[in-house]
């Protein structure tokens, strides 16, 4: 049983690495951003509430976000652990997650802090394309699809996220610095923070993560 958090700015590679981890562990990857986008496309009430904040590059209020993630991790596939991607993003969310996991007799085992400079974050967000069907993540320059606009894995159409425009990117990076980066201290004090050099190839980042996570699996 292992619960792992992927921490890092927008574009740091959380989704890319989270997918790889989900395969090898194997555990479900729970991405709060993906959950919001699913609500958006299904036009749920929660999706309508979240859209206002997402469009601005701001955080969706804690009570909405925590409730949504709490529902998701109470599902049976999350019983043996979770790879959290993009959650928690505030200290209040981190405290709520501690309580939720404690109620299940669990705790956060590791927080992988994927470190990437602001310039590289912007470069990555600008070139990100995502599959509209399976969610596979591509980059125009660094990891392009074989046939332009078509997902290698499932044949779905690729799209660029609406919040990947320059103004919203900068806002999301600022929001990360102000509201999410304090979680580094929060988890450092708990002794679970592991710094990962995110400015390597995806394969090298994955190898560093594997080395950090392997000892937890005994
Ligand atoms: P996050 O989930 O942290 O926002 P993503 O995993 O979506 O970040 O990655 C953002 C963009 O950067 C994507 O286009 C992805 O293909 C690319 N990317 C991810 N990791 C790397 C890496 N190590 N080197 C180069 N590009 C990467
Ligand atoms: P992401 O897919 O992680 O880049 O998230 C996209 C957007 O969804 C963010 O800019 C926020 O508006 C919202 N969001 C995702 N996760 C959270 C969270 N844990 N807390 C608040 N808002 C979130």
Coordinates of C-alpha atoms and ligand atoms in Angstrom, one line a residue:
X1 CA 0.0 0.0 0.0
X2 CA 1.6 3.3 -1.1
X3 CA 0.3 6.8 -1.5
X4 CA 2.5 9.1 -3.5
X5 CA 2.1 12.8 -4.5
X6 CA 3.6 14.4 -7.6
X7 CA 4.4 18.0 -6.8
X8 CA 5.6 20.5 -9.3
X9 CA 4.7 23.6 -11.3
X10 CA 2.4 23.6 -14.3
X11 CA 4.3 21.7 -17.1
X12 CA 6.8 20.1 -14.7
X13 CA 5.9 16.7 -16.1
X14 CA 3.5 15.4 -13.4
X15 CA 1.0 13.9 -15.9
X16 CA 3.8 12.4 -18.0
X17 CA 5.5 10.7 -15.0
X18 CA 2.2 9.9 -13.3
X19 CA 1.0 7.9 -16.3
X20 CA 4.3 5.9 -16.3
X21 CA 4.1 5.3 -12.6
X22 CA 0.5 4.2 -12.7
X23 CA 1.6 1.5 -15.2
X24 CA 4.5 0.1 -13.3
X25 CA 3.2 0.3 -9.7
X26 CA 0.4 -0.4 -10.8
X27 CA -1.9 2.1 -9.1
X28 CA -4.5 4.6 -10.2
X29 CA -3.3 8.1 -11.1
X30 CA -5.7 10.6 -9.6
X31 CA -5.4 14.0 -11.3
X32 CA -7.6 16.8 -9.9
X33 CA -7.1 18.7 -13.2
X34 CA -8.4 15.7 -15.2
X35 CA -11.3 15.3 -12.8
X36 CA -12.2 18.9 -13.3
X37 CA -11.9 18.6 -17.1
X38 CA -14.2 15.5 -17.1
X39 CA -16.8 17.5 -15.2
X40 CA -16.4 20.4 -17.6
X41 CA -17.0 18.2 -20.7
X42 CA -20.0 16.5 -19.0
X43 CA -21.3 20.0 -18.1
X44 CA -21.9 19.0 -14.5
X45 CA -22.7 21.7 -11.8
X46 CA -19.2 21.1 -10.4
X47 CA -17.7 21.6 -13.8
X48 CA -19.5 24.9 -14.3
X49 CA -18.3 26.1 -10.9
X50 CA -14.7 25.1 -11.6
X51 CA -14.5 26.6 -15.1
X52 CA -14.5 30.2 -13.9
X53 CA -11.3 29.6 -11.9
X54 CA -9.6 27.3 -14.5
X55 CA -10.1 29.8 -17.3
X56 CA -8.3 32.4 -15.1
X57 CA -5.5 30.0 -14.2
X58 CA -6.5 30.3 -10.5
X59 CA -7.2 27.5 -8.0
X60 CA -10.7 26.1 -7.7
X61 CA -11.8 26.7 -4.0
X62 CA -10.6 24.1 -1.5
X63 CA -14.0 22.8 -0.5
X64 CA -15.0 22.0 -4.1
X65 CA -11.6 20.4 -4.8
X66 CA -11.3 18.4 -1.6
X67 CA -14.9 17.0 -1.9
X68 CA -14.2 15.9 -5.5
X69 CA -11.0 14.1 -4.7
X70 CA -12.4 12.5 -1.5
X71 CA -15.2 11.0 -3.6
X72 CA -12.7 9.7 -6.1
X73 CA -10.3 8.0 -3.6
X74 CA -13.2 6.3 -1.9
X75 CA -13.7 4.2 -5.0
X76 CA -12.5 0.6 -4.8
X77 CA -9.6 0.9 -7.3
X78 CA -8.0 3.4 -4.9
X79 CA -7.9 0.9 -1.9
X80 CA -4.3 0.0 -2.4
X81 CA -2.9 3.4 -2.9
X82 CA -2.9 6.3 -5.3
X83 CA -0.6 8.4 -7.4
X84 CA -1.8 12.0 -6.8
X85 CA -1.2 14.4 -9.6
X86 CA -1.9 18.1 -9.1
X87 CA -3.5 17.5 -5.7
X88 CA -2.9 18.8 -3.0
X89 CA -2.1 22.4 -4.2
X90 CA -2.7 24.3 -0.9
X91 CA -1.8 23.6 2.7
X92 CA -5.6 23.2 3.5
X93 CA -5.8 20.5 0.8
X94 CA -2.7 18.8 2.2
X95 CA -4.2 18.7 5.7
X96 CA -7.5 17.4 4.4
X97 CA -5.7 14.7 2.5
X98 CA -3.8 13.7 5.7
X99 CA -7.2 13.3 7.4
X100 CA -8.8 11.4 4.6
X101 CA -5.9 8.9 4.4
X102 CA -5.7 8.6 8.2
X103 CA -9.4 7.6 8.2
X104 CA -8.4 4.7 5.8
X105 CA -5.4 3.8 8.0
X106 CA -3.0 5.3 5.4
X107 CA -0.6 8.2 5.1
X108 CA 1.4 10.0 2.4
X109 CA 4.5 7.9 1.8
X110 CA 6.4 10.1 -0.6
X111 CA 6.1 13.5 -2.2
X112 CA 8.1 13.7 -5.5
X113 CA 9.0 17.3 -5.9
X114 CA 9.7 17.7 -9.7
X115 CA 12.0 20.7 -10.0
X116 CA 11.9 22.6 -13.3
X117 CA 12.8 26.3 -13.9
X118 CA 10.2 28.8 -15.1
X119 CA 11.6 29.1 -18.6
X120 CA 11.4 25.4 -19.1
X121 CA 7.9 25.3 -17.7
X122 CA 6.8 27.9 -20.3
X123 CA 8.5 26.0 -23.1
X124 CA 6.8 22.8 -22.1
X125 CA 3.3 24.3 -21.7
X126 CA 3.5 26.1 -25.0
X127 CA 4.2 22.9 -26.9
X128 CA 1.8 20.6 -25.0
X129 CA -0.8 18.6 -27.0
X130 CA -3.1 16.1 -25.3
X131 CA -5.3 13.3 -26.7
X132 CA -9.0 14.1 -26.4
X133 CA -9.8 10.4 -26.1
X134 CA -7.2 8.7 -23.8
X135 CA -5.4 11.8 -22.3
X136 CA -1.9 10.8 -23.6
X137 CA 0.4 13.8 -23.4
X138 CA 2.7 15.0 -26.3
X139 CA 5.0 17.8 -27.0
X140 CA 5.4 19.5 -30.4
X141 CA 9.2 19.4 -30.1
X142 CA 10.2 17.0 -27.4
X143 CA 7.8 14.1 -27.8
X144 CA 5.8 14.6 -31.0
X145 CA 3.1 12.2 -32.2
X146 CA 3.9 10.2 -35.4
X147 CA 1.0 11.5 -37.5
X148 CA 0.3 15.2 -36.8
X149 CA -2.8 15.7 -34.7
X150 CA -3.4 12.0 -34.2
X151 CA -2.7 10.0 -30.9
X152 CA -0.2 7.2 -31.4
X153 CA -1.9 5.1 -28.8
X154 CA -5.6 5.3 -29.7
X155 CA -6.0 7.4 -32.8
X156 CA -7.9 10.1 -31.0
X157 CA -7.6 13.8 -32.0
X158 CA -5.0 15.9 -30.2
X159 CA -6.0 19.3 -28.7
X160 CA -4.2 22.2 -26.9
X161 CA -5.7 23.0 -23.5
X162 CA -7.5 26.3 -23.3
X163 CA -5.5 27.3 -20.2
X164 CA -2.2 26.8 -22.1
X165 CA -2.3 30.3 -23.5
X166 CA 0.6 32.6 -22.4
X167 CA -1.3 34.8 -20.0
X168 CA -2.9 31.9 -18.2
X169 CA 0.4 30.0 -18.1
X170 CA 2.1 32.9 -16.3
X171 CA -0.8 33.2 -13.9
X172 CA -0.7 29.5 -13.1
X173 CA 3.1 29.6 -12.5
X174 CA 2.6 32.6 -10.1
X175 CA -0.3 30.8 -8.3
X176 CA 2.0 27.7 -8.0
X177 CA 4.8 29.8 -6.4
X178 CA 2.4 31.5 -4.0
X179 CA 0.0 28.8 -2.9
X180 CA 1.5 25.4 -3.8
X181 CA 5.2 25.7 -3.3
X182 CA 4.7 26.1 0.6
X183 CA 3.8 22.4 0.4
X184 CA 7.5 21.7 0.0
X185 CA 8.2 22.8 3.6
X186 CA 5.0 21.1 4.8
X187 CA 6.1 17.7 3.5
X188 CA 9.8 18.3 4.2
X189 CA 8.9 18.6 7.9
X190 CA 7.1 15.3 7.7
X191 CA 10.2 13.7 6.2
X192 CA 8.6 12.6 3.0
X193 CA 9.8 15.1 0.4
X194 CA 12.1 13.9 -2.4
X195 CA 13.6 16.3 -4.8
X196 CA 13.6 15.1 -8.4
X197 CA 15.5 16.9 -11.2
X198 CA 12.8 17.5 -13.8
X199 CA 15.0 19.0 -16.4
X200 CA 16.2 15.7 -17.8
X201 CA 14.7 13.5 -20.5
X202 CA 11.4 11.9 -19.5
X203 CA 13.2 8.5 -19.2
X204 CA 15.9 9.9 -16.9
X205 CA 13.2 11.6 -14.7
X206 CA 11.3 8.3 -14.6
X207 CA 14.5 6.4 -13.5
X208 CA 15.1 8.9 -10.7
X209 CA 11.5 8.5 -9.5
X210 CA 11.7 4.7 -9.7
X211 CA 14.8 4.8 -7.5
X212 CA 13.0 6.9 -4.9
X213 CA 9.8 4.9 -4.9
X214 CA 11.3 1.3 -5.1
X215 CA 12.3 1.2 -1.4
X216 CA 8.7 2.0 -0.4
X217 CA 7.4 -1.1 -2.1
X218 CA 8.8 -3.7 0.3
Ligands
LIG1 P1 2.2 18.7 -15.8 O1 1.2 17.5 -15.7 O2 3.1 18.8 -14.7 O3 1.5 20.0 -16.1 P2 2.9 17.4 -18.3 O4 3.2 16.0 -17.9 O5 1.6 17.6 -19.0 O6 3.1 18.4 -17.1 O7 4.1 17.9 -19.3 C1 4.0 19.2 -19.9 C2 4.6 19.2 -21.3 O8 6.0 18.9 -21.2 C3 4.0 18.1 -22.2 O9 4.0 18.5 -23.5 C4 5.1 16.9 -22.1 O10 5.1 16.1 -23.2 C5 6.4 17.7 -21.9 N1 7.3 17.0 -21.0 C6 7.1 16.3 -19.8 N2 8.2 15.9 -19.3 C7 9.2 16.2 -20.1 C8 10.7 16.1 -20.1 N3 11.3 15.4 -19.1 N4 11.4 16.6 -21.1 C9 10.8 17.3 -22.1 N5 9.4 17.5 -22.2 C10 8.7 17.0 -21.2
LIG2 P1 -3.8 20.8 -14.1 O1 -4.5 19.9 -15.0 O2 -3.3 20.1 -12.9 O3 -2.8 21.7 -14.7 O4 -5.0 21.8 -13.5 C1 -5.7 22.6 -14.4 C2 -6.5 23.6 -13.5 O5 -7.5 22.9 -12.7 C3 -5.7 24.5 -12.5 O6 -5.2 25.6 -13.1 C4 -6.8 24.8 -11.5 O7 -7.7 25.8 -12.0 C5 -7.6 23.5 -11.4 N1 -7.1 22.6 -10.4 C6 -6.5 21.4 -10.6 N2 -6.2 20.8 -9.5 C7 -6.5 21.7 -8.5 C8 -6.4 21.7 -7.1 N3 -5.8 20.6 -6.4 N4 -6.8 22.7 -6.4 C9 -7.4 23.8 -7.0 N5 -7.6 23.9 -8.3 C10 -7.1 22.8 -9.1

